[in-house]
JSON list of C-alpha atoms in Angstrom, two decimals:
[
{"chain": "A", "resi": 613, "resn": "ASP", "atom": "CA", "xyz": [20.73, -12.17, 17.84]},
{"chain": "A", "resi": 614, "resn": "ALA", "atom": "CA", "xyz": [18.13, -13.45, 15.37]},
{"chain": "A", "resi": 615, "resn": "MET", "atom": "CA", "xyz": [15.85, -10.76, 14.56]},
{"chain": "A", "resi": 616, "resn": "VAL", "atom": "CA", "xyz": [13.56, -8.77, 12.20]},
{"chain": "A", "resi": 617, "resn": "ILE", "atom": "CA", "xyz": [15.02, -5.57, 10.83]},
{"chain": "A", "resi": 618, "resn": "GLN", "atom": "CA", "xyz": [13.28, -2.71, 9.02]},
{"chain": "A", "resi": 619, "resn": "ASN", "atom": "CA", "xyz": [14.83, 0.07, 6.93]},
{"chain": "A", "resi": 620, "resn": "PRO", "atom": "CA", "xyz": [14.54, 2.94, 7.12]},
{"chain": "A", "resi": 621, "resn": "ARG", "atom": "CA", "xyz": [13.05, 3.59, 10.50]},
{"chain": "A", "resi": 622, "resn": "TYR", "atom": "CA", "xyz": [11.66, 6.86, 9.27]},
{"chain": "A", "resi": 623, "resn": "GLN", "atom": "CA", "xyz": [10.71, 7.61, 5.62]},
{"chain": "A", "resi": 624, "resn": "VAL", "atom": "CA", "xyz": [9.34, 10.90, 4.37]},
{"chain": "A", "resi": 625, "resn": "THR", "atom": "CA", "xyz": [7.86, 10.96, 0.76]},
{"chain": "A", "resi": 626, "resn": "GLN", "atom": "CA", "xyz": [5.77, 13.29, -1.35]},
{"chain": "A", "resi": 627, "resn": "PHE", "atom": "CA", "xyz": [2.24, 12.75, -2.21]},
{"chain": "A", "resi": 628, "resn": "GLY", "atom": "CA", "xyz": [2.15, 10.47, -5.19]},
{"chain": "A", "resi": 629, "resn": "LYS", "atom": "CA", "xyz": [5.73, 9.64, -5.18]},
{"chain": "A", "resi": 630, "resn": "PRO", "atom": "CA", "xyz": [6.36, 5.90, -5.02]},
{"chain": "A", "resi": 631, "resn": "VAL", "atom": "CA", "xyz": [8.10, 4.53, -1.89]},
{"chain": "A", "resi": 632, "resn": "THR", "atom": "CA", "xyz": [9.63, 1.26, -0.96]},
{"chain": "A", "resi": 633, "resn": "LEU", "atom": "CA", "xyz": [9.92, -0.06, 2.58]},
{"chain": "A", "resi": 634, "resn": "SER", "atom": "CA", "xyz": [12.36, -2.88, 3.39]},
{"chain": "A", "resi": 635, "resn": "CYS", "atom": "CA", "xyz": [12.34, -5.78, 5.90]},
{"chain": "A", "resi": 636, "resn": "SER", "atom": "CA", "xyz": [14.84, -8.56, 6.42]},
{"chain": "A", "resi": 637, "resn": "GLN", "atom": "CA", "xyz": [14.91, -11.44, 8.90]},
{"chain": "A", "resi": 638, "resn": "THR", "atom": "CA", "xyz": [17.64, -13.68, 10.26]},
{"chain": "A", "resi": 639, "resn": "LEU", "atom": "CA", "xyz": [15.17, -16.16, 11.85]},
{"chain": "A", "resi": 640, "resn": "ASN", "atom": "CA", "xyz": [14.73, -18.19, 8.64]},
{"chain": "A", "resi": 641, "resn": "HIS", "atom": "CA", "xyz": [10.98, -18.10, 9.09]},
{"chain": "A", "resi": 642, "resn": "ASN", "atom": "CA", "xyz": [8.62, -19.14, 6.27]},
{"chain": "A", "resi": 643, "resn": "VAL", "atom": "CA", "xyz": [6.06, -16.40, 6.66]},
{"chain": "A", "resi": 644, "resn": "MET", "atom": "CA", "xyz": [6.56, -12.59, 6.44]},
{"chain": "A", "resi": 645, "resn": "TYR", "atom": "CA", "xyz": [3.78, -10.12, 7.14]},
{"chain": "A", "resi": 646, "resn": "TRP", "atom": "CA", "xyz": [3.27, -6.46, 6.51]},
{"chain": "A", "resi": 647, "resn": "TYR", "atom": "CA", "xyz": [0.96, -4.55, 8.98]},
{"chain": "A", "resi": 648, "resn": "GLN", "atom": "CA", "xyz": [-0.23, -0.98, 8.84]},
{"chain": "A", "resi": 649, "resn": "GLN", "atom": "CA", "xyz": [-0.69, 0.82, 12.05]},
{"chain": "A", "resi": 650, "resn": "LYS", "atom": "CA", "xyz": [-2.24, 4.28, 12.17]},
{"chain": "A", "resi": 651, "resn": "SER", "atom": "CA", "xyz": [-1.96, 6.51, 15.17]},
{"chain": "A", "resi": 652, "resn": "SER", "atom": "CA", "xyz": [-3.88, 5.14, 18.21]},
{"chain": "A", "resi": 653, "resn": "GLN", "atom": "CA", "xyz": [-5.20, 2.20, 16.21]},
{"chain": "A", "resi": 654, "resn": "ALA", "atom": "CA", "xyz": [-4.54, -1.53, 16.11]},
{"chain": "A", "resi": 655, "resn": "PRO", "atom": "CA", "xyz": [-2.09, -2.95, 13.56]},
{"chain": "A", "resi": 656, "resn": "LYS", "atom": "CA", "xyz": [-3.90, -4.06, 10.52]},
{"chain": "A", "resi": 657, "resn": "LEU", "atom": "CA", "xyz": [-2.67, -6.84, 8.28]},
{"chain": "A", "resi": 658, "resn": "LEU", "atom": "CA", "xyz": [-2.03, -5.83, 4.66]},
{"chain": "A", "resi": 659, "resn": "PHE", "atom": "CA", "xyz": [-0.74, -9.13, 3.29]},
{"chain": "A", "resi": 660, "resn": "HIS", "atom": "CA", "xyz": [1.74, -11.87, 3.89]},
{"chain": "A", "resi": 661, "resn": "TYR", "atom": "CA", "xyz": [3.93, -14.40, 2.01]},
{"chain": "A", "resi": 662, "resn": "TYR", "atom": "CA", "xyz": [4.20, -18.04, 2.87]},
{"chain": "A", "resi": 663, "resn": "ASP", "atom": "CA", "xyz": [7.53, -18.76, 1.19]},
{"chain": "A", "resi": 664, "resn": "LYS", "atom": "CA", "xyz": [6.84, -17.36, -2.40]},
{"chain": "A", "resi": 665, "resn": "ASP", "atom": "CA", "xyz": [3.11, -17.57, -2.09]},
{"chain": "A", "resi": 666, "resn": "PHE", "atom": "CA", "xyz": [1.53, -14.09, -1.81]},
{"chain": "A", "resi": 667, "resn": "ASN", "atom": "CA", "xyz": [-1.65, -13.61, 0.14]},
{"chain": "A", "resi": 668, "resn": "ASN", "atom": "CA", "xyz": [-3.44, -10.33, -0.08]},
{"chain": "A", "resi": 669, "resn": "GLU", "atom": "CA", "xyz": [-6.08, -9.17, 2.46]},
{"chain": "A", "resi": 670, "resn": "ALA", "atom": "CA", "xyz": [-9.38, -8.41, 0.86]},
{"chain": "A", "resi": 671, "resn": "ASP", "atom": "CA", "xyz": [-9.38, -4.76, 2.02]},
{"chain": "A", "resi": 672, "resn": "THR", "atom": "CA", "xyz": [-5.84, -3.95, 1.18]},
{"chain": "A", "resi": 673, "resn": "PRO", "atom": "CA", "xyz": [-5.81, -1.16, -1.39]},
{"chain": "A", "resi": 674, "resn": "ASP", "atom": "CA", "xyz": [-4.22, -1.81, -4.78]},
{"chain": "A", "resi": 675, "resn": "ASN", "atom": "CA", "xyz": [-1.78, 1.03, -4.15]},
{"chain": "A", "resi": 676, "resn": "PHE", "atom": "CA", "xyz": [0.05, -1.40, -1.87]},
{"chain": "A", "resi": 677, "resn": "GLN", "atom": "CA", "xyz": [2.20, -4.15, -3.39]},
{"chain": "A", "resi": 678, "resn": "SER", "atom": "CA", "xyz": [4.82, -6.38, -1.97]},
{"chain": "A", "resi": 679, "resn": "ARG", "atom": "CA", "xyz": [7.85, -8.41, -3.22]},
{"chain": "A", "resi": 680, "resn": "ARG", "atom": "CA", "xyz": [9.74, -11.22, -1.53]},
{"chain": "A", "resi": 681, "resn": "PRO", "atom": "CA", "xyz": [12.90, -12.07, -3.61]},
{"chain": "A", "resi": 682, "resn": "ASN", "atom": "CA", "xyz": [14.22, -14.56, -1.16]},
{"chain": "A", "resi": 683, "resn": "THR", "atom": "CA", "xyz": [13.51, -16.06, 2.28]},
{"chain": "A", "resi": 684, "resn": "SER", "atom": "CA", "xyz": [15.28, -13.24, 4.17]},
{"chain": "A", "resi": 685, "resn": "PHE", "atom": "CA", "xyz": [13.84, -10.10, 2.48]},
{"chain": "A", "resi": 686, "resn": "CYS", "atom": "CA", "xyz": [10.42, -8.66, 1.92]},
{"chain": "A", "resi": 687, "resn": "PHE", "atom": "CA", "xyz": [9.54, -5.26, 0.49]},
{"chain": "A", "resi": 688, "resn": "LEU", "atom": "CA", "xyz": [6.41, -3.13, 0.71]},
{"chain": "A", "resi": 689, "resn": "ASP", "atom": "CA", "xyz": [5.87, -0.84, -2.29]},
{"chain": "A", "resi": 690, "resn": "ILE", "atom": "CA", "xyz": [3.41, 1.95, -2.17]},
{"chain": "A", "resi": 691, "resn": "ARG", "atom": "CA", "xyz": [2.81, 3.06, -5.70]},
{"chain": "A", "resi": 692, "resn": "SER", "atom": "CA", "xyz": [1.25, 6.50, -5.15]},
{"chain": "A", "resi": 693, "resn": "PRO", "atom": "CA", "xyz": [1.11, 7.33, -1.50]},
{"chain": "A", "resi": 694, "resn": "GLY", "atom": "CA", "xyz": [-1.68, 9.45, -0.24]},
{"chain": "A", "resi": 695, "resn": "LEU", "atom": "CA", "xyz": [-1.93, 11.54, 2.88]},
{"chain": "A", "resi": 696, "resn": "GLY", "atom": "CA", "xyz": [-4.05, 8.74, 4.32]},
{"chain": "A", "resi": 697, "resn": "ASP", "atom": "CA", "xyz": [-1.12, 6.27, 3.94]},
{"chain": "A", "resi": 698, "resn": "ALA", "atom": "CA", "xyz": [0.92, 8.03, 6.64]},
{"chain": "A", "resi": 699, "resn": "ALA", "atom": "CA", "xyz": [1.27, 5.38, 9.29]},
{"chain": "A", "resi": 700, "resn": "MET", "atom": "CA", "xyz": [3.74, 3.00, 11.05]},
{"chain": "A", "resi": 701, "resn": "TYR", "atom": "CA", "xyz": [4.35, -0.07, 8.73]},
{"chain": "A", "resi": 702, "resn": "LEU", "atom": "CA", "xyz": [5.37, -3.22, 10.69]},
{"chain": "A", "resi": 703, "resn": "CYS", "atom": "CA", "xyz": [6.98, -6.25, 9.35]},
{"chain": "A", "resi": 704, "resn": "ALA", "atom": "CA", "xyz": [6.60, -9.60, 11.10]},
{"chain": "A", "resi": 705, "resn": "THR", "atom": "CA", "xyz": [7.63, -13.13, 10.65]},
{"chain": "A", "resi": 706, "resn": "SER", "atom": "CA", "xyz": [6.52, -16.58, 11.90]},
{"chain": "A", "resi": 707, "resn": "ARG", "atom": "CA", "xyz": [7.63, -20.10, 11.06]},
{"chain": "A", "resi": 708, "resn": "ALA", "atom": "CA", "xyz": [4.14, -21.05, 10.10]},
{"chain": "A", "resi": 709, "resn": "SER", "atom": "CA", "xyz": [0.51, -20.04, 10.60]},
{"chain": "A", "resi": 710, "resn": "THR", "atom": "CA", "xyz": [0.38, -21.67, 14.00]},
{"chain": "A", "resi": 711, "resn": "ASP", "atom": "CA", "xyz": [3.35, -19.91, 15.33]},
{"chain": "A", "resi": 712, "resn": "THR", "atom": "CA", "xyz": [4.09, -16.76, 17.23]},
{"chain": "A", "resi": 713, "resn": "GLN", "atom": "CA", "xyz": [4.68, -13.69, 15.02]},
{"chain": "A", "resi": 714, "resn": "TYR", "atom": "CA", "xyz": [7.85, -11.67, 15.79]},
{"chain": "A", "resi": 715, "resn": "PHE", "atom": "CA", "xyz": [7.86, -8.10, 14.83]},
{"chain": "A", "resi": 716, "resn": "GLY", "atom": "CA", "xyz": [10.31, -5.57, 13.55]},
{"chain": "A", "resi": 717, "resn": "PRO", "atom": "CA", "xyz": [10.75, -2.09, 15.02]},
{"chain": "A", "resi": 718, "resn": "GLY", "atom": "CA", "xyz": [8.57, -0.52, 12.13]},
{"chain": "A", "resi": 719, "resn": "THR", "atom": "CA", "xyz": [9.02, 2.23, 9.60]},
{"chain": "A", "resi": 720, "resn": "ARG", "atom": "CA", "xyz": [7.13, 5.45, 10.21]},
{"chain": "A", "resi": 721, "resn": "LEU", "atom": "CA", "xyz": [6.04, 6.84, 6.87]},
{"chain": "A", "resi": 722, "resn": "THR", "atom": "CA", "xyz": [5.21, 10.57, 6.43]},
{"chain": "A", "resi": 723, "resn": "VAL", "atom": "CA", "xyz": [3.61, 11.76, 3.29]},
{"chain": "A", "resi": 724, "resn": "LEU", "atom": "CA", "xyz": [3.86, 15.46, 2.53]},
{"chain": "B", "resi": 390, "resn": "ALA", "atom": "CA", "xyz": [-16.36, -9.92, 11.44]},
{"chain": "B", "resi": 391, "resn": "GLN", "atom": "CA", "xyz": [-13.90, -11.03, 14.04]},
{"chain": "B", "resi": 392, "resn": "SER", "atom": "CA", "xyz": [-12.88, -8.20, 16.46]},
{"chain": "B", "resi": 393, "resn": "VAL", "atom": "CA", "xyz": [-10.91, -7.71, 19.60]},
{"chain": "B", "resi": 394, "resn": "SER", "atom": "CA", "xyz": [-11.84, -5.17, 22.23]},
{"chain": "B", "resi": 395, "resn": "GLN", "atom": "CA", "xyz": [-9.56, -3.65, 24.88]},
{"chain": "B", "resi": 396, "resn": "HIS", "atom": "CA", "xyz": [-11.70, -1.73, 27.19]},
{"chain": "B", "resi": 397, "resn": "ASN", "atom": "CA", "xyz": [-9.22, 0.67, 28.71]},
{"chain": "B", "resi": 398, "resn": "HIS", "atom": "CA", "xyz": [-7.43, 2.96, 26.30]},
{"chain": "B", "resi": 399, "resn": "HIS", "atom": "CA", "xyz": [-5.38, 4.65, 29.01]},
{"chain": "B", "resi": 400, "resn": "VAL", "atom": "CA", "xyz": [-4.47, 3.37, 32.48]},
{"chain": "B", "resi": 401, "resn": "ILE", "atom": "CA", "xyz": [-2.45, 5.28, 35.04]},
{"chain": "B", "resi": 402, "resn": "LEU", "atom": "CA", "xyz": [-1.15, 3.46, 38.19]},
{"chain": "B", "resi": 403, "resn": "SER", "atom": "CA", "xyz": [1.35, 4.09, 40.90]},
{"chain": "B", "resi": 404, "resn": "GLU", "atom": "CA", "xyz": [4.24, 1.58, 41.41]},
{"chain": "B", "resi": 405, "resn": "ALA", "atom": "CA", "xyz": [3.28, -1.55, 43.42]},
{"chain": "B", "resi": 406, "resn": "ALA", "atom": "CA", "xyz": [-0.46, -1.21, 42.31]},
{"chain": "B", "resi": 407, "resn": "SER", "atom": "CA", "xyz": [-2.01, -4.26, 40.80]},
{"chain": "B", "resi": 408, "resn": "LEU", "atom": "CA", "xyz": [-2.90, -4.31, 37.10]},
{"chain": "B", "resi": 409, "resn": "GLU", "atom": "CA", "xyz": [-5.63, -5.92, 35.20]},
{"chain": "B", "resi": 410, "resn": "LEU", "atom": "CA", "xyz": [-6.22, -5.09, 31.46]},
{"chain": "B", "resi": 411, "resn": "GLY", "atom": "CA", "xyz": [-9.32, -6.40, 29.81]},
{"chain": "B", "resi": 412, "resn": "CYS", "atom": "CA", "xyz": [-9.43, -8.07, 26.37]},
{"chain": "B", "resi": 413, "resn": "ASN", "atom": "CA", "xyz": [-12.58, -9.55, 24.76]},
{"chain": "B", "resi": 414, "resn": "TYR", "atom": "CA", "xyz": [-12.95, -11.04, 21.27]},
{"chain": "B", "resi": 415, "resn": "SER", "atom": "CA", "xyz": [-15.89, -11.94, 19.08]},
{"chain": "B", "resi": 416, "resn": "TYR", "atom": "CA", "xyz": [-14.93, -15.25, 17.28]},
{"chain": "B", "resi": 417, "resn": "GLY", "atom": "CA", "xyz": [-16.75, -18.30, 18.57]},
{"chain": "B", "resi": 418, "resn": "GLY", "atom": "CA", "xyz": [-14.34, -20.93, 17.33]},
{"chain": "B", "resi": 419, "resn": "THR", "atom": "CA", "xyz": [-11.02, -22.13, 18.56]},
{"chain": "B", "resi": 420, "resn": "VAL", "atom": "CA", "xyz": [-8.46, -19.27, 18.87]},
{"chain": "B", "resi": 421, "resn": "ASN", "atom": "CA", "xyz": [-4.90, -18.60, 19.85]},
{"chain": "B", "resi": 422, "resn": "LEU", "atom": "CA", "xyz": [-4.52, -15.59, 22.11]},
{"chain": "B", "resi": 423, "resn": "PHE", "atom": "CA", "xyz": [-1.53, -13.23, 22.57]},
{"chain": "B", "resi": 424, "resn": "TRP", "atom": "CA", "xyz": [-0.54, -10.24, 24.59]},
{"chain": "B", "resi": 425, "resn": "TYR", "atom": "CA", "xyz": [2.23, -7.99, 23.06]},
{"chain": "B", "resi": 426, "resn": "VAL", "atom": "CA", "xyz": [3.84, -5.06, 24.76]},
{"chain": "B", "resi": 427, "resn": "GLN", "atom": "CA", "xyz": [5.51, -2.07, 23.02]},
{"chain": "B", "resi": 428, "resn": "TYR", "atom": "CA", "xyz": [7.84, -0.12, 25.20]},
{"chain": "B", "resi": 429, "resn": "PRO", "atom": "CA", "xyz": [8.50, 3.43, 24.24]},
{"chain": "B", "resi": 430, "resn": "GLY", "atom": "CA", "xyz": [10.47, 3.61, 21.25]},
{"chain": "B", "resi": 431, "resn": "GLN", "atom": "CA", "xyz": [10.75, -0.16, 20.76]},
{"chain": "B", "resi": 432, "resn": "HIS", "atom": "CA", "xyz": [9.06, -2.84, 18.69]},
{"chain": "B", "resi": 433, "resn": "LEU", "atom": "CA", "xyz": [6.16, -5.11, 19.55]},
{"chain": "B", "resi": 434, "resn": "GLN", "atom": "CA", "xyz": [7.33, -7.93, 21.83]},
{"chain": "B", "resi": 435, "resn": "LEU", "atom": "CA", "xyz": [5.43, -11.03, 22.89]},
{"chain": "B", "resi": 436, "resn": "LEU", "atom": "CA", "xyz": [4.48, -10.95, 26.59]},
{"chain": "B", "resi": 437, "resn": "LEU", "atom": "CA", "xyz": [2.62, -14.19, 26.65]},
{"chain": "B", "resi": 438, "resn": "LYS", "atom": "CA", "xyz": [0.32, -16.50, 24.70]},
{"chain": "B", "resi": 439, "resn": "TYR", "atom": "CA", "xyz": [-2.19, -19.12, 24.96]},
{"chain": "B", "resi": 440, "resn": "PHE", "atom": "CA", "xyz": [-2.71, -21.88, 22.50]},
{"chain": "B", "resi": 441, "resn": "SER", "atom": "CA", "xyz": [-4.22, -24.75, 24.63]},
{"chain": "B", "resi": 442, "resn": "GLY", "atom": "CA", "xyz": [-4.04, -26.46, 28.04]},
{"chain": "B", "resi": 443, "resn": "ASP", "atom": "CA", "xyz": [-3.97, -24.49, 31.37]},
{"chain": "B", "resi": 444, "resn": "PRO", "atom": "CA", "xyz": [-6.04, -21.43, 30.79]},
{"chain": "B", "resi": 445, "resn": "LEU", "atom": "CA", "xyz": [-3.83, -19.45, 33.21]},
{"chain": "B", "resi": 446, "resn": "VAL", "atom": "CA", "xyz": [-0.63, -18.58, 31.36]},
{"chain": "B", "resi": 447, "resn": "LYS", "atom": "CA", "xyz": [2.50, -16.92, 32.75]},
{"chain": "B", "resi": 448, "resn": "GLY", "atom": "CA", "xyz": [4.57, -14.60, 30.66]},
{"chain": "B", "resi": 449, "resn": "ILE", "atom": "CA", "xyz": [7.70, -12.60, 31.08]},
{"chain": "B", "resi": 450, "resn": "LYS", "atom": "CA", "xyz": [8.30, -9.95, 33.65]},
{"chain": "B", "resi": 451, "resn": "GLY", "atom": "CA", "xyz": [5.70, -11.37, 36.17]},
{"chain": "B", "resi": 452, "resn": "PHE", "atom": "CA", "xyz": [2.66, -10.97, 33.84]},
{"chain": "B", "resi": 453, "resn": "GLU", "atom": "CA", "xyz": [-0.02, -13.53, 33.50]},
{"chain": "B", "resi": 454, "resn": "ALA", "atom": "CA", "xyz": [-3.26, -13.86, 31.70]},
{"chain": "B", "resi": 455, "resn": "GLU", "atom": "CA", "xyz": [-6.35, -16.14, 32.06]},
{"chain": "B", "resi": 456, "resn": "PHE", "atom": "CA", "xyz": [-8.38, -17.39, 29.27]},
{"chain": "B", "resi": 457, "resn": "ILE", "atom": "CA", "xyz": [-12.07, -17.74, 30.05]},
{"chain": "B", "resi": 458, "resn": "LYS", "atom": "CA", "xyz": [-13.67, -19.35, 27.10]},
{"chain": "B", "resi": 459, "resn": "SER", "atom": "CA", "xyz": [-17.26, -18.73, 28.29]},
{"chain": "B", "resi": 460, "resn": "LYS", "atom": "CA", "xyz": [-16.62, -14.99, 28.51]},
{"chain": "B", "resi": 461, "resn": "PHE", "atom": "CA", "xyz": [-14.42, -14.80, 25.35]},
{"chain": "B", "resi": 462, "resn": "SER", "atom": "CA", "xyz": [-11.89, -13.10, 27.52]},
{"chain": "B", "resi": 463, "resn": "PHE", "atom": "CA", "xyz": [-8.09, -13.06, 27.94]},
{"chain": "B", "resi": 464, "resn": "ASN", "atom": "CA", "xyz": [-7.39, -10.42, 30.57]},
{"chain": "B", "resi": 465, "resn": "LEU", "atom": "CA", "xyz": [-3.81, -9.53, 31.46]},
{"chain": "B", "resi": 466, "resn": "ARG", "atom": "CA", "xyz": [-2.79, -9.22, 35.09]},
{"chain": "B", "resi": 467, "resn": "LYS", "atom": "CA", "xyz": [0.26, -8.29, 37.21]},
{"chain": "B", "resi": 468, "resn": "PRO", "atom": "CA", "xyz": [0.17, -8.13, 40.92]},
{"chain": "B", "resi": 469, "resn": "SER", "atom": "CA", "xyz": [2.51, -5.21, 41.44]},
{"chain": "B", "resi": 470, "resn": "VAL", "atom": "CA", "xyz": [3.63, -2.95, 38.47]},
{"chain": "B", "resi": 471, "resn": "GLN", "atom": "CA", "xyz": [6.93, -1.23, 38.15]},
{"chain": "B", "resi": 472, "resn": "TRP", "atom": "CA", "xyz": [7.80, 2.03, 36.44]},
{"chain": "B", "resi": 473, "resn": "SER", "atom": "CA", "xyz": [9.46, 0.00, 33.78]},
{"chain": "B", "resi": 474, "resn": "ASP", "atom": "CA", "xyz": [6.10, -1.44, 32.94]},
{"chain": "B", "resi": 475, "resn": "THR", "atom": "CA", "xyz": [5.04, 1.80, 31.32]},
{"chain": "B", "resi": 476, "resn": "ALA", "atom": "CA", "xyz": [4.20, 0.83, 27.74]},
{"chain": "B", "resi": 477, "resn": "GLU", "atom": "CA", "xyz": [1.37, 0.09, 25.28]},
{"chain": "B", "resi": 478, "resn": "TYR", "atom": "CA", "xyz": [-0.23, -3.29, 25.54]},
{"chain": "B", "resi": 479, "resn": "PHE", "atom": "CA", "xyz": [-1.86, -5.10, 22.66]},
{"chain": "B", "resi": 480, "resn": "CYS", "atom": "CA", "xyz": [-4.20, -8.10, 22.81]},
{"chain": "B", "resi": 481, "resn": "ALA", "atom": "CA", "xyz": [-4.21, -10.28, 19.72]},
{"chain": "B", "resi": 482, "resn": "VAL", "atom": "CA", "xyz": [-6.34, -13.17, 18.49]},
{"chain": "B", "resi": 483, "resn": "LYS", "atom": "CA", "xyz": [-5.75, -15.70, 15.72]},
{"chain": "B", "resi": 484, "resn": "LYS", "atom": "CA", "xyz": [-8.31, -18.24, 14.55]},
{"chain": "B", "resi": 485, "resn": "VAL", "atom": "CA", "xyz": [-7.10, -21.75, 14.55]},
{"chain": "B", "resi": 486, "resn": "ASP", "atom": "CA", "xyz": [-7.68, -22.61, 10.98]},
{"chain": "B", "resi": 487, "resn": "SER", "atom": "CA", "xyz": [-5.76, -21.89, 7.79]},
{"chain": "B", "resi": 488, "resn": "SER", "atom": "CA", "xyz": [-5.71, -18.15, 8.45]},
{"chain": "B", "resi": 489, "resn": "TYR", "atom": "CA", "xyz": [-2.45, -16.40, 9.24]},
{"chain": "B", "resi": 490, "resn": "LYS", "atom": "CA", "xyz": [-4.31, -13.29, 10.36]},
{"chain": "B", "resi": 491, "resn": "LEU", "atom": "CA", "xyz": [-3.62, -11.77, 13.76]},
{"chain": "B", "resi": 492, "resn": "ILE", "atom": "CA", "xyz": [-6.45, -9.53, 14.88]},
{"chain": "B", "resi": 493, "resn": "PHE", "atom": "CA", "xyz": [-5.31, -6.77, 17.22]},
{"chain": "B", "resi": 494, "resn": "GLY", "atom": "CA", "xyz": [-7.13, -4.72, 19.74]},
{"chain": "B", "resi": 495, "resn": "SER", "atom": "CA", "xyz": [-6.58, -1.04, 19.71]},
{"chain": "B", "resi": 496, "resn": "GLY", "atom": "CA", "xyz": [-4.13, -1.17, 22.53]},
{"chain": "B", "resi": 497, "resn": "THR", "atom": "CA", "xyz": [-3.95, 0.18, 26.17]},
{"chain": "B", "resi": 498, "resn": "ARG", "atom": "CA", "xyz": [-1.44, 2.80, 27.23]},
{"chain": "B", "resi": 499, "resn": "LEU", "atom": "CA", "xyz": [-0.18, 2.08, 30.69]},
{"chain": "B", "resi": 500, "resn": "LEU", "atom": "CA", "xyz": [1.66, 4.86, 32.67]},
{"chain": "B", "resi": 501, "resn": "VAL", "atom": "CA", "xyz": [3.20, 3.78, 35.95]},
{"chain": "B", "resi": 502, "resn": "ARG", "atom": "CA", "xyz": [4.03, 6.68, 38.28]},
{"chain": "B", "resi": 503, "resn": "PRO", "atom": "CA", "xyz": [7.13, 6.18, 40.37]}
]
């Protein structure tokens, strides 16, 4: 089945230690998104790629970066995780801006 | 700023009860509207969506939602819930412009007692 895959499902890192989260998709969608969802809160868009074009939300901290080496893969890099970055990170894809977004299972990040 | 409000954070129902979850948004322009569901331990899944046309939309598993433009609302309904409907439900709104951004509500946790 076509899907959005996130690895790992659970990630533990130390305060200040860089961490990378991975997302891949078999849907061949143009757009890939990263959302942050803290406990009992709504998912919040961090940034998205339309093909190779990167679009950062204005309030996304500089600590968060992303890479999309090809259509299928997208990475979220957190350069120096703080305790406040502990959250569920959701990857999503869509064909275009007008289309439905399809979500992966998320990676739960714990910062010690 | 655009926002989405879900009025009920926690709802507890018995099986066969009727469900209505409220969703209101603040943006005055043309929008696309979505309800997503997240079953325990699973990812967000699309329940239903409204882009245009008939304001009463039907989704999977017997859910429906009605878009009332004058009230900026997109409430989710199901006439008779089942234990398997226990999940968290998120309303989301996207402006119909060049923006890719989905604005989510804070979610409603539904517990259906058998």
